[in-house]
PDB file of C-alpha atoms in Angstrom:
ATOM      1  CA  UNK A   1       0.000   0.000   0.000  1.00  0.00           C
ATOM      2  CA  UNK A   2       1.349   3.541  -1.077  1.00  0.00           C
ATOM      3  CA  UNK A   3       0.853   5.021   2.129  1.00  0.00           C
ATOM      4  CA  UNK A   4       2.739   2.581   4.512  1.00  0.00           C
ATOM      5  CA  UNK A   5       5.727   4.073   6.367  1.00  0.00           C
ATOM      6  CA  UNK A   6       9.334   2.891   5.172  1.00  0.00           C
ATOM      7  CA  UNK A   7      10.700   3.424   8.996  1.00  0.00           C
ATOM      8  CA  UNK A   8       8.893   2.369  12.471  1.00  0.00           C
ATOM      9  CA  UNK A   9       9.144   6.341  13.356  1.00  0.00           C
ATOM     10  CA  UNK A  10       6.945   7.397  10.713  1.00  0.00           C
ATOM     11  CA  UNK A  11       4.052   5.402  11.351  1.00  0.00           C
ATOM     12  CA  UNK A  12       2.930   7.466  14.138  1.00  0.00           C
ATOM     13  CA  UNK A  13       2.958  10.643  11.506  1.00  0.00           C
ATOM     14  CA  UNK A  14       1.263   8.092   8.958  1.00  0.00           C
ATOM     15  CA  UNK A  15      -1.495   7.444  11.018  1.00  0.00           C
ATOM     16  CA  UNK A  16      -2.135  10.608  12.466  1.00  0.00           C
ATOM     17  CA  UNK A  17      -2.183  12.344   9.087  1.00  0.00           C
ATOM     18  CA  UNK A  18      -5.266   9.526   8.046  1.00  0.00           C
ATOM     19  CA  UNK A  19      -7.108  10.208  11.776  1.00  0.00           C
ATOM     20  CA  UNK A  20      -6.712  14.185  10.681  1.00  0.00           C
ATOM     21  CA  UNK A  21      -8.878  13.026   7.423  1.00  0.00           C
ATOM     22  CA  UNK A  22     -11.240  10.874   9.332  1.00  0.00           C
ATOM     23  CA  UNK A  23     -12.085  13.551  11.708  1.00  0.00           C
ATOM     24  CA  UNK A  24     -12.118  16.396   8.595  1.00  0.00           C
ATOM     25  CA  UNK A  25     -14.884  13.863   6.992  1.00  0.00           C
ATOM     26  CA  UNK A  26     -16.908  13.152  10.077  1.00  0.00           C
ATOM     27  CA  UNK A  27     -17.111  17.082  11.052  1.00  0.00           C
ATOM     28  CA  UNK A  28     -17.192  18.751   6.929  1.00  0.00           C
ATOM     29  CA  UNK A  29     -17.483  16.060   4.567  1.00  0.00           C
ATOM     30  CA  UNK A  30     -19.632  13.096   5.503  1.00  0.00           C
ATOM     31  CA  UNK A  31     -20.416  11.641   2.304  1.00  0.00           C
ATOM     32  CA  UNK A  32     -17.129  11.436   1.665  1.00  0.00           C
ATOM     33  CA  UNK A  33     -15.343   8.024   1.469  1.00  0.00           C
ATOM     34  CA  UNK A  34     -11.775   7.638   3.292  1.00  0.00           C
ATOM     35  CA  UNK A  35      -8.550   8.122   0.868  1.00  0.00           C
ATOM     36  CA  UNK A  36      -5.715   5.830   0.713  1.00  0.00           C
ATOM     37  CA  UNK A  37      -2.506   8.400   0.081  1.00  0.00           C
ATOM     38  CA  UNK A  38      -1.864  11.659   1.422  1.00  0.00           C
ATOM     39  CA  UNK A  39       0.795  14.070  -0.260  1.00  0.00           C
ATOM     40  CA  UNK A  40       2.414  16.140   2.208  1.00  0.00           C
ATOM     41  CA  UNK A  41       3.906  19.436   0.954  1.00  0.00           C
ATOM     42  CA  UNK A  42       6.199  21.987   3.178  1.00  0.00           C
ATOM     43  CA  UNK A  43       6.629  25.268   1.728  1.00  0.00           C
ATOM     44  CA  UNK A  44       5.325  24.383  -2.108  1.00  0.00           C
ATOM     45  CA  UNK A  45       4.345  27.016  -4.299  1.00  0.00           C
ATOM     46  CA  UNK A  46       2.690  25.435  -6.889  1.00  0.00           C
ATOM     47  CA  UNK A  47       2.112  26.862 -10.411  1.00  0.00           C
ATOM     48  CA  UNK A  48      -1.390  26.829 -12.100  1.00  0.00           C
ATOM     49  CA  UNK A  49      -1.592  23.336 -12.972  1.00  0.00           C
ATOM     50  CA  UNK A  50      -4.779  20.024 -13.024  1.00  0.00           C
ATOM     51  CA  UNK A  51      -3.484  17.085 -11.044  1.00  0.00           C
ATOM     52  CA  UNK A  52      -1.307  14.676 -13.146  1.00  0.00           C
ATOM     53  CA  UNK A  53      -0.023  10.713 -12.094  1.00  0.00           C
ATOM     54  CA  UNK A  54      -3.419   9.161 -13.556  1.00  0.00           C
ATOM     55  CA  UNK A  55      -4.255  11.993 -15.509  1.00  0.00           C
ATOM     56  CA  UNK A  56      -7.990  11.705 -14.662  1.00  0.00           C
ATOM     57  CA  UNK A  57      -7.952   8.596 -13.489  1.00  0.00           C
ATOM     58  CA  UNK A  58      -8.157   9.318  -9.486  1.00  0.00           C
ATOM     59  CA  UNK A  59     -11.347  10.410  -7.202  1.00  0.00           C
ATOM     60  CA  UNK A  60     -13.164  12.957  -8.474  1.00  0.00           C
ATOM     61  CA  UNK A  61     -12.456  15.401  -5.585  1.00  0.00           C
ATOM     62  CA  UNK A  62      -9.431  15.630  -3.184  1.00  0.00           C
ATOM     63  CA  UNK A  63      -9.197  16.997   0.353  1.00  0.00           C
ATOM     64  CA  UNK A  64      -6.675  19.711   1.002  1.00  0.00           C
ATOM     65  CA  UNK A  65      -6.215  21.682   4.210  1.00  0.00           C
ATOM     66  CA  UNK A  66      -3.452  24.135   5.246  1.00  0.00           C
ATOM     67  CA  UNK A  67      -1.514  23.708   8.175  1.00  0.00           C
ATOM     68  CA  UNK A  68       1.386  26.159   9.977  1.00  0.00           C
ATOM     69  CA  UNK A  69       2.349  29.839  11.144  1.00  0.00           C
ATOM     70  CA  UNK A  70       2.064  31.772   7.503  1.00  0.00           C
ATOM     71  CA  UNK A  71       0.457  34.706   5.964  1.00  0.00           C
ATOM     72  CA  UNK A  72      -1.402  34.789   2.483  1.00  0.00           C
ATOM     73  CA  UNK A  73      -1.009  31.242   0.914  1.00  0.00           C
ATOM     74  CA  UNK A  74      -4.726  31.358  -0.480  1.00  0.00           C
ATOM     75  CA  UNK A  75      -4.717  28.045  -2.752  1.00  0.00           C
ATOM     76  CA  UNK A  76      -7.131  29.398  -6.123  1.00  0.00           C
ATOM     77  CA  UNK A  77      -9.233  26.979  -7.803  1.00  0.00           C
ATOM     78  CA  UNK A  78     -10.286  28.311 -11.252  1.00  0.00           C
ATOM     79  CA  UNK A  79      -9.066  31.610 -10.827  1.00  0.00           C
ATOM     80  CA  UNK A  80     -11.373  31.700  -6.913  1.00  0.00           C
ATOM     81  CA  UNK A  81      -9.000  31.937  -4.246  1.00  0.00           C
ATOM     82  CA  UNK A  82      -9.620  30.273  -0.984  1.00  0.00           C
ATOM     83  CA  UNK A  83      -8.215  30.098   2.608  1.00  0.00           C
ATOM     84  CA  UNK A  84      -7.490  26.668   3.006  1.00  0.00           C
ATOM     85  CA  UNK A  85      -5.355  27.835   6.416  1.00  0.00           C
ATOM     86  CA  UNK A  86      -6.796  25.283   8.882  1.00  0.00           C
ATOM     87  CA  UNK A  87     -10.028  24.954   7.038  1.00  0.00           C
ATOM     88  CA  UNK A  88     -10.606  22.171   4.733  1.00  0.00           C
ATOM     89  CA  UNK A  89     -11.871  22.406   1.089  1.00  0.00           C
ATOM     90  CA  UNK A  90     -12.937  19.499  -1.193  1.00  0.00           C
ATOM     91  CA  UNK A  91     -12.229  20.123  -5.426  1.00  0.00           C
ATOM     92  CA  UNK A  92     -11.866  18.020  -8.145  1.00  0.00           C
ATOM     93  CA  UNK A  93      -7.849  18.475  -8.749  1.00  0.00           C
ATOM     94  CA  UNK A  94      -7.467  16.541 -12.354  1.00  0.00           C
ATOM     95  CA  UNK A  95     -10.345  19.028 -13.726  1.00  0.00           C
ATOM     96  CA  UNK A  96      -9.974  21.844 -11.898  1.00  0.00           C
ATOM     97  CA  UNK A  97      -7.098  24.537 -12.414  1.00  0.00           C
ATOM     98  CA  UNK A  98      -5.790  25.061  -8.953  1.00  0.00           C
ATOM     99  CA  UNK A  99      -2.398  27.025  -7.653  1.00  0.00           C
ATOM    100  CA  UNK A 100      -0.797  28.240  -4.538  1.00  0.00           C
ATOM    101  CA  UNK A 101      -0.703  32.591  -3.762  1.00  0.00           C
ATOM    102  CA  UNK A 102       2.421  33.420  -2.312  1.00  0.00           C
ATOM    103  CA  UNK A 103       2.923  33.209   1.196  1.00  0.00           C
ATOM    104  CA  UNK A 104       5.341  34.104   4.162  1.00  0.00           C
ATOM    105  CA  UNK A 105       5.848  31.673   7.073  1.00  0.00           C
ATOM    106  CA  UNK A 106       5.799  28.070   6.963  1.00  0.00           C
ATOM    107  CA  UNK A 107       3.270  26.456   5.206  1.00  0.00           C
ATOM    108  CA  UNK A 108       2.374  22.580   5.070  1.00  0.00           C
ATOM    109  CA  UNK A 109      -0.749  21.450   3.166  1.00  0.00           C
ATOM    110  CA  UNK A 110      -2.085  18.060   3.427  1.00  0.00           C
ATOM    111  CA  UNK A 111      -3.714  16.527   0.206  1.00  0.00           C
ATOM    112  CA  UNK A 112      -5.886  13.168   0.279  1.00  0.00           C
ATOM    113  CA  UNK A 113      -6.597  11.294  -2.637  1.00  0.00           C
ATOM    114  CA  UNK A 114      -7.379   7.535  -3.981  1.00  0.00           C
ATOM    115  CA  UNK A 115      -6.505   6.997  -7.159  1.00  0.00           C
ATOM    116  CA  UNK A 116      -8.903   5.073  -9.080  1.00  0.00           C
ATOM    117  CA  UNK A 117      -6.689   2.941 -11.026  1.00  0.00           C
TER     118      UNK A 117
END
């Protein structure tokens, strides 16, 4: 399974990242089925771009929240930006355009998926 530690030490990280989900979906989202990977990003700025790997082929929406001491960082989908900063937003990455605004600070964002394939 993709999102399976490598080390003992990271499991604890592992697991708490997927308990983070489970509570997002029980509180925002609750027709929303569990993902199985998580991509963890410190400090990306990401370029206006539609999620790639499958091309298409993952969940039709992804889960992406904003974690950390930083200012600005809106993520925009379709030209919309949004505060994602410790509030969670579901969107359709591989048909949506989507992109970070710049930030200062440190920025993580958390980003669930299952591909389909």
């Amino acid at each position: 399974n993709a999102h399976q530690p490598r080390r003992n030490e990271d499991e604890a990280l592992v697991r708490a990242i997927f308990e983070l989900e489970r509570r997002l979906i029980a509180s925002h989202f609750p027709g929303r089925a569990p993902s199985t990977m998580c991509a963890v990003n410190r400090s990306a700025r990401f370029r206006p771009h539609l999620d790639a790997g499958s091309a298409g082929a993952g969940q039709r929406t992804s889960l992406i929240v904003a974690l950390g001491d930083f200012g600005g960082g809106e993520l925009v989908v379709e030209r919309d930006p949004v505060d994602i900063r410790y509030a969670p937003l579901e969107f359709d990455g591989w048909r949506q355009r989507h992109w970070t605004q710049p930030f200062v600070g440190e920025r993580f964002s958390l980003v669930w998926f299952t591909p389909l394939a």
